[in-house]
PDB file of C-alpha atoms and ligand atoms in Angstrom:
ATOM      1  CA  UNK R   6     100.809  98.199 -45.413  1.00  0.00           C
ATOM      2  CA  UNK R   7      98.554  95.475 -46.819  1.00  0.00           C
ATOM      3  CA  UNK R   8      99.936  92.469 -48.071  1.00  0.00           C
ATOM      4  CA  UNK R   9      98.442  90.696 -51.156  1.00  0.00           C
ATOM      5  CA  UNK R  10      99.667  86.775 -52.501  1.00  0.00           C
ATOM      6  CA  UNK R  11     100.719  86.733 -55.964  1.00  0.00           C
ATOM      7  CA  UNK R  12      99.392  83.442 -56.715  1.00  0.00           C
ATOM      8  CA  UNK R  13      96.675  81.487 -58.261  1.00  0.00           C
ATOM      9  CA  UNK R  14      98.171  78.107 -56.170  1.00  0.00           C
ATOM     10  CA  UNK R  15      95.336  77.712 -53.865  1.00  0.00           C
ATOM     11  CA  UNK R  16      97.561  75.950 -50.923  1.00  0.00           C
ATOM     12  CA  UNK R  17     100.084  78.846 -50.736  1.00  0.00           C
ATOM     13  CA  UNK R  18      97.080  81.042 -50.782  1.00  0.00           C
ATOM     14  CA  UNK R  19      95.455  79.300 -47.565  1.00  0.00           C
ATOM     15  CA  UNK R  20      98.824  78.768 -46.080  1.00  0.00           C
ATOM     16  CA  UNK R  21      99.425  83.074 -45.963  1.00  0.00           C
ATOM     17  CA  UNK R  22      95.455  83.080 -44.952  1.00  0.00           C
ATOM     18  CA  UNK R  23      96.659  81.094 -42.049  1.00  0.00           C
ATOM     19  CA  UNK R  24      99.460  83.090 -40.991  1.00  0.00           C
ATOM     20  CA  UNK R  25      97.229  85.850 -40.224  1.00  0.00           C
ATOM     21  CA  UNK R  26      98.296  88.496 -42.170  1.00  0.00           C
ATOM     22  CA  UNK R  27      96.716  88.465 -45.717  1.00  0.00           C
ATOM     23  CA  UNK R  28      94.852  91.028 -46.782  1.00  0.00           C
ATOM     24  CA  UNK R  29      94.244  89.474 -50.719  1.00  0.00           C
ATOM     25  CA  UNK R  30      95.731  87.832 -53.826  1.00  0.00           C
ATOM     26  CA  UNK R  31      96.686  89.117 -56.677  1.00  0.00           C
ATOM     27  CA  UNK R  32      96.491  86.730 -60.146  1.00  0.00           C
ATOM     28  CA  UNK R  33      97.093  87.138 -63.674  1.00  0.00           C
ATOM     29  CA  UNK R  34      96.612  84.719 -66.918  1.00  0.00           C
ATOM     30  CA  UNK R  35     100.070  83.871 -66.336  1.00  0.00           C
ATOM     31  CA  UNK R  36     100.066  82.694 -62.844  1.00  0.00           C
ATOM     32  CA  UNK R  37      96.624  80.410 -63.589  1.00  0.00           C
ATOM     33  CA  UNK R  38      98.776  78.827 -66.206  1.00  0.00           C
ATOM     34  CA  UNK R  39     101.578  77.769 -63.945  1.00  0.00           C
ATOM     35  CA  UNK R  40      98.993  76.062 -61.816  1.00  0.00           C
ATOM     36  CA  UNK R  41      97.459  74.528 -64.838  1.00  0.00           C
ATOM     37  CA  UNK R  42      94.405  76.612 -64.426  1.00  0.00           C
ATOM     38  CA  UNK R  43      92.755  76.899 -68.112  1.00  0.00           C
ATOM     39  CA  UNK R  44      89.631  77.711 -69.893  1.00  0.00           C
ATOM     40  CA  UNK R  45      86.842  80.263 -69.212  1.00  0.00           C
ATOM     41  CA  UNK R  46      84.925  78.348 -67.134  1.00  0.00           C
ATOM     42  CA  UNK R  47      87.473  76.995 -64.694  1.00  0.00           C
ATOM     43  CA  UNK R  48      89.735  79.908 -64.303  1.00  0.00           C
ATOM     44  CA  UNK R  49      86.400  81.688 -62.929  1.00  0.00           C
ATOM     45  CA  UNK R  50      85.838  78.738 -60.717  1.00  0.00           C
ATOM     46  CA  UNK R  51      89.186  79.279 -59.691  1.00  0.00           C
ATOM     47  CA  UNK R  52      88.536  83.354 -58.764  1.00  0.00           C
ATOM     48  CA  UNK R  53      85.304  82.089 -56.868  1.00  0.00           C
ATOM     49  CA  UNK R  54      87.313  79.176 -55.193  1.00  0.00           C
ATOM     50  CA  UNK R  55      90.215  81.569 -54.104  1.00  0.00           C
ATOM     51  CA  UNK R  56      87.383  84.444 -53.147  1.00  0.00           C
ATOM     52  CA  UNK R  57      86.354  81.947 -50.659  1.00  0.00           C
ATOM     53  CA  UNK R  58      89.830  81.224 -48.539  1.00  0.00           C
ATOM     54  CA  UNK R  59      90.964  84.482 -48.091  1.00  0.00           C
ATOM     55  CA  UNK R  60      88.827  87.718 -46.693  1.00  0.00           C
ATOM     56  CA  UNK R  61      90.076  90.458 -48.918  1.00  0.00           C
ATOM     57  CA  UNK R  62      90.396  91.691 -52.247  1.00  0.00           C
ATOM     58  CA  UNK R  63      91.016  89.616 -55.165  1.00  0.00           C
ATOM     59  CA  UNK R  64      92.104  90.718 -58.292  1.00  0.00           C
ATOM     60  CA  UNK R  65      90.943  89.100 -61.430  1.00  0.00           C
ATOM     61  CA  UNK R  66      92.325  90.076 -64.942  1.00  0.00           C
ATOM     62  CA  UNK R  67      90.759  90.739 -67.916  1.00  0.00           C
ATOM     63  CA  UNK R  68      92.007  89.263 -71.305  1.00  0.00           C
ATOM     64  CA  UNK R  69      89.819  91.635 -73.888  1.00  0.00           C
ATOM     65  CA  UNK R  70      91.994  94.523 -74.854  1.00  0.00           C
ATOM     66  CA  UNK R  71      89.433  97.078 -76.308  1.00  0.00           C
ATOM     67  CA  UNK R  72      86.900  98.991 -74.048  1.00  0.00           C
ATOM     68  CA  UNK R  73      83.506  96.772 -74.763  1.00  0.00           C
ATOM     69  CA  UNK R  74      85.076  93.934 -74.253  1.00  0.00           C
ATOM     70  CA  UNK R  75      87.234  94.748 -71.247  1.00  0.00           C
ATOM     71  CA  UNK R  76      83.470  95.985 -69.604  1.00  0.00           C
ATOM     72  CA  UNK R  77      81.502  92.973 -70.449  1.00  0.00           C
ATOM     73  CA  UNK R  78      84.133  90.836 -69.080  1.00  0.00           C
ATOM     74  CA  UNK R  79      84.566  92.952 -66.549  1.00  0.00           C
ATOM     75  CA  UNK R  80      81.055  93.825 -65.326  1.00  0.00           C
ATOM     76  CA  UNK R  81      81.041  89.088 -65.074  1.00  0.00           C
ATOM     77  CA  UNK R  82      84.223  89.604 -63.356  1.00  0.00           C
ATOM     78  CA  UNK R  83      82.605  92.087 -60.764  1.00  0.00           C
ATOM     79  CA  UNK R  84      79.236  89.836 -60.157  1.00  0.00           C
ATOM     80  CA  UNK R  85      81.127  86.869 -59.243  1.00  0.00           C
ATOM     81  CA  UNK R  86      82.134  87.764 -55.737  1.00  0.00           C
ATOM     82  CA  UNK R  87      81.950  90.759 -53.775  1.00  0.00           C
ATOM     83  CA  UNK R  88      85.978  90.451 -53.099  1.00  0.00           C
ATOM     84  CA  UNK R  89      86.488  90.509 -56.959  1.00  0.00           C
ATOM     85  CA  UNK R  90      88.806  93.503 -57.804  1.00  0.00           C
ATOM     86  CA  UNK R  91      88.700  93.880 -61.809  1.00  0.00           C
ATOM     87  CA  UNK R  92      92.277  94.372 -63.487  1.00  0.00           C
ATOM     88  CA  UNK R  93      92.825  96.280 -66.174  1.00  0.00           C
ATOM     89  CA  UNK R  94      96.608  96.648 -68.459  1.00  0.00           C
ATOM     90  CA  UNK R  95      97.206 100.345 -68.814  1.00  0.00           C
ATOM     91  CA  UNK R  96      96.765 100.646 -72.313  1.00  0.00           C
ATOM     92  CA  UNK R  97      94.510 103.056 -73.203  1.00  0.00           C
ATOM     93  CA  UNK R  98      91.483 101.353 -74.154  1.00  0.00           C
ATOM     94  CA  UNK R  99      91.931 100.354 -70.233  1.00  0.00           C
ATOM     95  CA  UNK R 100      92.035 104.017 -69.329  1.00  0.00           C
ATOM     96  CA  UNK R 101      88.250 104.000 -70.357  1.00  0.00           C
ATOM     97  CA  UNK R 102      87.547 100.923 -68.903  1.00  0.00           C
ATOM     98  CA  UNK R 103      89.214 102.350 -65.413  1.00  0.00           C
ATOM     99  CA  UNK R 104      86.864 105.736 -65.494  1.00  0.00           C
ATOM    100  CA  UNK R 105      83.760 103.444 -66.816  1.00  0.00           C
ATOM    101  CA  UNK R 106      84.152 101.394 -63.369  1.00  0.00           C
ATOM    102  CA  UNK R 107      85.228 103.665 -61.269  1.00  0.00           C
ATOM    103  CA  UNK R 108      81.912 105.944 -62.164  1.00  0.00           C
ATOM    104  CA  UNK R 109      80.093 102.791 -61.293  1.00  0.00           C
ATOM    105  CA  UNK R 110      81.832 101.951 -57.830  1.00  0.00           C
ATOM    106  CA  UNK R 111      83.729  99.010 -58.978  1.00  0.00           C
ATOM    107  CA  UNK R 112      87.391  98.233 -57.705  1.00  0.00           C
ATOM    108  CA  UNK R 113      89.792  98.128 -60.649  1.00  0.00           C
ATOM    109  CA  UNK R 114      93.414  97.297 -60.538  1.00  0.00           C
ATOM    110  CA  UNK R 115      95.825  98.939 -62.518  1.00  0.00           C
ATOM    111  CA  UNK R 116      98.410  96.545 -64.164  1.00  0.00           C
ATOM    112  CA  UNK R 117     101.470  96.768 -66.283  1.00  0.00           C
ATOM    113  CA  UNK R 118     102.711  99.926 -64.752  1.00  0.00           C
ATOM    114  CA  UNK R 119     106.175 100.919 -65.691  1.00  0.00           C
ATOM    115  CA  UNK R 120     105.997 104.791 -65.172  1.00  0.00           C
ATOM    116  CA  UNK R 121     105.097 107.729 -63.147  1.00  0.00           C
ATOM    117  CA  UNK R 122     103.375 108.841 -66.004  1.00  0.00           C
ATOM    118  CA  UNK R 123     100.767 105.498 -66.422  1.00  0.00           C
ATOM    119  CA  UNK R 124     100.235 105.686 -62.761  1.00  0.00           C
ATOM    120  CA  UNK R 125      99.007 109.572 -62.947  1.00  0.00           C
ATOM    121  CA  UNK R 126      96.752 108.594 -65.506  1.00  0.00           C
ATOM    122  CA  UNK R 127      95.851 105.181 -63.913  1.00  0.00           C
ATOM    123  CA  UNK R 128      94.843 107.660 -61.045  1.00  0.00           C
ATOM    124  CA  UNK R 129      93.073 109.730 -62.911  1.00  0.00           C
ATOM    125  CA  UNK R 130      91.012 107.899 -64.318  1.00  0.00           C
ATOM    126  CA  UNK R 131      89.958 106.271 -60.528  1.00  0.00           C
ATOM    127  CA  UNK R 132      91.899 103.378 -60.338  1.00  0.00           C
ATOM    128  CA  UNK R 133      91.535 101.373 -56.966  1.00  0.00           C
ATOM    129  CA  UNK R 134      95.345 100.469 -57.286  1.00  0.00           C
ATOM    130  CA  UNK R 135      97.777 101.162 -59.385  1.00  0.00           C
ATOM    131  CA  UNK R 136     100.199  97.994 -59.795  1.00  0.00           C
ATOM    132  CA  UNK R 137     104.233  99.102 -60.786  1.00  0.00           C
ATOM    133  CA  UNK R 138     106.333  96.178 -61.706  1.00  0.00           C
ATOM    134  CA  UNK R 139     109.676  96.616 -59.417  1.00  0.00           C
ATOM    135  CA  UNK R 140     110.892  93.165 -60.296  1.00  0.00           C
ATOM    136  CA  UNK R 141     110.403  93.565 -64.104  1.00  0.00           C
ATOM    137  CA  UNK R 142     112.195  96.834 -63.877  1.00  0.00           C
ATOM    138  CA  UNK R 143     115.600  95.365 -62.065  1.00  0.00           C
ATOM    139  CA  UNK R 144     115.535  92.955 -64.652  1.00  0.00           C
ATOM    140  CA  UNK R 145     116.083  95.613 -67.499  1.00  0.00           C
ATOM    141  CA  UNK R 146     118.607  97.556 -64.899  1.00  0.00           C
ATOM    142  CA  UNK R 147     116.395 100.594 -64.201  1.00  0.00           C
ATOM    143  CA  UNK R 148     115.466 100.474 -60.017  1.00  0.00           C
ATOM    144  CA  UNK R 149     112.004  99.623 -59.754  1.00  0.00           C
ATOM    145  CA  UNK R 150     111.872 100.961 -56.057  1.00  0.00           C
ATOM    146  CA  UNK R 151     112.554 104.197 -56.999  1.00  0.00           C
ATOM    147  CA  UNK R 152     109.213 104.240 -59.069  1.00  0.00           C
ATOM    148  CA  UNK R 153     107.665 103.502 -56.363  1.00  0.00           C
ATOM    149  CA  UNK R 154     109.164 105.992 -54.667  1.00  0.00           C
ATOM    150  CA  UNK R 155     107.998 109.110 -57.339  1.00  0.00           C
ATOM    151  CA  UNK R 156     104.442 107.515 -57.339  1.00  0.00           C
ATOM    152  CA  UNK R 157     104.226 108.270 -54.116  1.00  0.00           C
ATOM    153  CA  UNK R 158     105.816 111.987 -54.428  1.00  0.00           C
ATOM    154  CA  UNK R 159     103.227 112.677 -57.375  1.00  0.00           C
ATOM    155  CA  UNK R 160     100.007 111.159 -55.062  1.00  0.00           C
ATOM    156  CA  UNK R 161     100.647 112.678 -52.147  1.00  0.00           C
ATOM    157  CA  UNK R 162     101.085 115.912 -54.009  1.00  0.00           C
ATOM    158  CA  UNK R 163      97.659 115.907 -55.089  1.00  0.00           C
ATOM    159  CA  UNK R 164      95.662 113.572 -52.654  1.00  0.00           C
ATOM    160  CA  UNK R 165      95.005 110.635 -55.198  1.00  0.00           C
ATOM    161  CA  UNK R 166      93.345 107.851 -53.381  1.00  0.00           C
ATOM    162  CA  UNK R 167      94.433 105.249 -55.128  1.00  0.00           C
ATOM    163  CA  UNK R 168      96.617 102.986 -53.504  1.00  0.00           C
ATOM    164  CA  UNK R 169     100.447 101.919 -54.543  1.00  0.00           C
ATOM    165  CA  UNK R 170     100.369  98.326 -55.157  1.00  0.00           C
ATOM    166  CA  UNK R 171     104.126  97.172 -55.369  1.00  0.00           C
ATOM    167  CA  UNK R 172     104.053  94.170 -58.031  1.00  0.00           C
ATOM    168  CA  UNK R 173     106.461  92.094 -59.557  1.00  0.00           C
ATOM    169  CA  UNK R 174     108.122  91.548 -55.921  1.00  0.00           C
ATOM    170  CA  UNK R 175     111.164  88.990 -55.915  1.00  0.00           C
ATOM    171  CA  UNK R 176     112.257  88.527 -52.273  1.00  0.00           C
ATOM    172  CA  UNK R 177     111.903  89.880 -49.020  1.00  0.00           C
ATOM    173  CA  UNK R 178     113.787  93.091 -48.792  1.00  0.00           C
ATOM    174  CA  UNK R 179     111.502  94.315 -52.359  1.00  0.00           C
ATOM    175  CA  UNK R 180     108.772  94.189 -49.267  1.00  0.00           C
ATOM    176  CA  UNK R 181     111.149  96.032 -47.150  1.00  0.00           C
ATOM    177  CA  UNK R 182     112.019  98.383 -49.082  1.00  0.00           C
ATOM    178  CA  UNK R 183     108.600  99.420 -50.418  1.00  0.00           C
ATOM    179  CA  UNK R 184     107.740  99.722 -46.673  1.00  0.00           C
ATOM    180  CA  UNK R 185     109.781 102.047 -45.835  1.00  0.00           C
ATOM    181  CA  UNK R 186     109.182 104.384 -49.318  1.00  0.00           C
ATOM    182  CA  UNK R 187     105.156 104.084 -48.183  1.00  0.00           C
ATOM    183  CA  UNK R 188     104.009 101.527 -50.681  1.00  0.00           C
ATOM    184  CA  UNK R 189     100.190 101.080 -49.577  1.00  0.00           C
ATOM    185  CA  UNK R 190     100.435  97.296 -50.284  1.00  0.00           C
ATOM    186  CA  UNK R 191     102.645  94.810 -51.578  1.00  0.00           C
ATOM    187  CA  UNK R 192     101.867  91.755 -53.514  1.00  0.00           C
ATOM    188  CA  UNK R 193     104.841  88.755 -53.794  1.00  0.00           C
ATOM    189  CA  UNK R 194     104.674  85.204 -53.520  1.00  0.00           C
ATOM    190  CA  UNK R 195     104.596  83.255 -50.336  1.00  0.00           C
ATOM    191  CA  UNK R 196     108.739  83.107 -49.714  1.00  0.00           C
ATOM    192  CA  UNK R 197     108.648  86.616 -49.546  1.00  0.00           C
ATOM    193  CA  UNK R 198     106.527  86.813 -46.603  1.00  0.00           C
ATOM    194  CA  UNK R 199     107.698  84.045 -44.688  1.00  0.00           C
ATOM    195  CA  UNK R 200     111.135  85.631 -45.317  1.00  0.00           C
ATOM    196  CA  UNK R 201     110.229  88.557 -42.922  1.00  0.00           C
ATOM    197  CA  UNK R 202     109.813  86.024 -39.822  1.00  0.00           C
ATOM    198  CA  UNK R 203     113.350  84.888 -39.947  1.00  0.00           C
ATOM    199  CA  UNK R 204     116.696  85.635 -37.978  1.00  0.00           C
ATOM    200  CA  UNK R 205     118.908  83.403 -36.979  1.00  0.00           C
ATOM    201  CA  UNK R 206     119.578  84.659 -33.805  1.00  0.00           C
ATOM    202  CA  UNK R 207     115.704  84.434 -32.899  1.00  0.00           C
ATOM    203  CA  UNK R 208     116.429  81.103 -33.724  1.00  0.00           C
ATOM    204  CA  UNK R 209     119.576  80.656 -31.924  1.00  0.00           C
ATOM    205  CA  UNK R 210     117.656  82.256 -28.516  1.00  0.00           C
ATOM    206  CA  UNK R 211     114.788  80.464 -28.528  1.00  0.00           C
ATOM    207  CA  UNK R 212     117.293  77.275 -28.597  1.00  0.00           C
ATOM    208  CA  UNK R 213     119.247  78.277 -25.476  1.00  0.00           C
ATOM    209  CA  UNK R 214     116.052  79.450 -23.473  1.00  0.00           C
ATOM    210  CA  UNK R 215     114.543  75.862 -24.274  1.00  0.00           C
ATOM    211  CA  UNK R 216     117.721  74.065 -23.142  1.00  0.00           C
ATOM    212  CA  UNK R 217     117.774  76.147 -20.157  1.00  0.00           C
ATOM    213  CA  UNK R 218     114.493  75.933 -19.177  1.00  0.00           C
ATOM    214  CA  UNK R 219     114.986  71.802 -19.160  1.00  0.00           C
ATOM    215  CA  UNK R 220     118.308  72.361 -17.362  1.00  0.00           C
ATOM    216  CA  UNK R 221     115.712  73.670 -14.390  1.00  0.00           C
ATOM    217  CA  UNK R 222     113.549  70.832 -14.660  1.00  0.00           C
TER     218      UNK R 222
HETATM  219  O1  LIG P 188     101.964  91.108 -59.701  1.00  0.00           O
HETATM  220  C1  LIG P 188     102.624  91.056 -60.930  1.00  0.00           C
HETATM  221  C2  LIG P 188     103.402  89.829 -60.997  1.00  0.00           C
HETATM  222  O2  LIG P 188     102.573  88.714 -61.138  1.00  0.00           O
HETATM  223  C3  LIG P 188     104.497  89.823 -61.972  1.00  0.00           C
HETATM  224  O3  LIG P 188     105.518  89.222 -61.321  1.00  0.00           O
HETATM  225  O4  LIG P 188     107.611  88.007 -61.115  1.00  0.00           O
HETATM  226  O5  LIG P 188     106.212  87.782 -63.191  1.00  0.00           O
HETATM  227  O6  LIG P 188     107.444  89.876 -62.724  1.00  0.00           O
HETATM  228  P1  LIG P 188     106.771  88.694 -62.146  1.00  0.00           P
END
């Protein structure tokens, strides 16, 4: 399972880059505005900027919502980094915009996926990942996980290659969870990955071994 950052904040980014375990970020228009990240020119110099902490795949949004637009911005998008991953809202002018890069080798990213249905056609069309929104979901009472879990079903029936990015993950058992249905990555914010390190009783052990070890010394 790879694990993506949800997050344009560039500490948190380099803090899961240190940890050892990040394979990319994941951003959208909303998450540069939280860390005050506006305007063209900067939120690019943000994609570069966050392109070079981390070593994998980083997914950078586009805001056009018709097919020219989405590949001119798109086809900038692309040429700014080799790590950029170009995401697309399945709508169906992003359909096209899907097949157009996928004909020409470049990674898209699926977003605003809500149904077995836009992820068939998401695959179709030769999506990199498809990104379902689990958290979204549990907030309007329908289980998120168990998209993930018929997304699956319908990929494996047919060999789609594109991969299952979980999205919209709250906490630490969303990452569980989707681990155990075969998500092929996860993306969630940095609390949900520290969250799998802890147990109190690790925590409890590694006390009495330390006050042991200086009851021998
Ligand atoms: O990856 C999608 C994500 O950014 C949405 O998360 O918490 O706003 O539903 P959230």
């Amino acid at each position: 399972m790879k694990f993506f950052i949800d997050t344009a904040n560039l500490e948190q980014i380099k803090e899961a880059q240190d940890l050892g375990v990040l394979d990319g970020v994941t951003t959208n228009p909303s998450l540069m505005a939280k860390e005050g990240i506006t305007g063209h020119q900067n939120i690019i110099d943000h994609y570069v900027k966050i392109c070079k902490i981390v070593d994998g795949d980083v997914s950078a949004e586009v805001i056009s919502t018709d097919f020219k637009g989405m590949i001119k911005e798109g086809e900038a998008l692309s040429k700014l980094h080799p790590q950029i991953v170009v995401k697309i809202p399945m709508i169906l002018e992003g359909v096209k915009a899907i097949k157009y890069f996928s004909n020409k080798s470049i990674k898209t990213n699926c977003t605003l996926v809500f149904s077995v249905g836009q992820a068939l056609i998401a695959a179709k069309a030769g999506a990199t990942y498809v990104s379902p929104f689990i958290g979204r979901l549990d907030d309007v009472s329908t289980d998120g996980l168990n998209l993930i879990s018929e997304i699956v079903t319908v990929y494996e029936n047919y060999g789609f290659k594109t991969q299952i990015l979980a999205a919209s993950i709250r906490h630490t058992m969303h990452i569980i969870d989707c681990a155990k249905i075969g998500a092929d990555v996860m993306t969630g914010p940095l609390s949900s990955i520290k969250g799998l390190l802890k147990h109190p009783l690790t925590d409890i052990g590694l006390e009495k071994f330390l006050a042991d070890f200086k009851k021998g010394n």
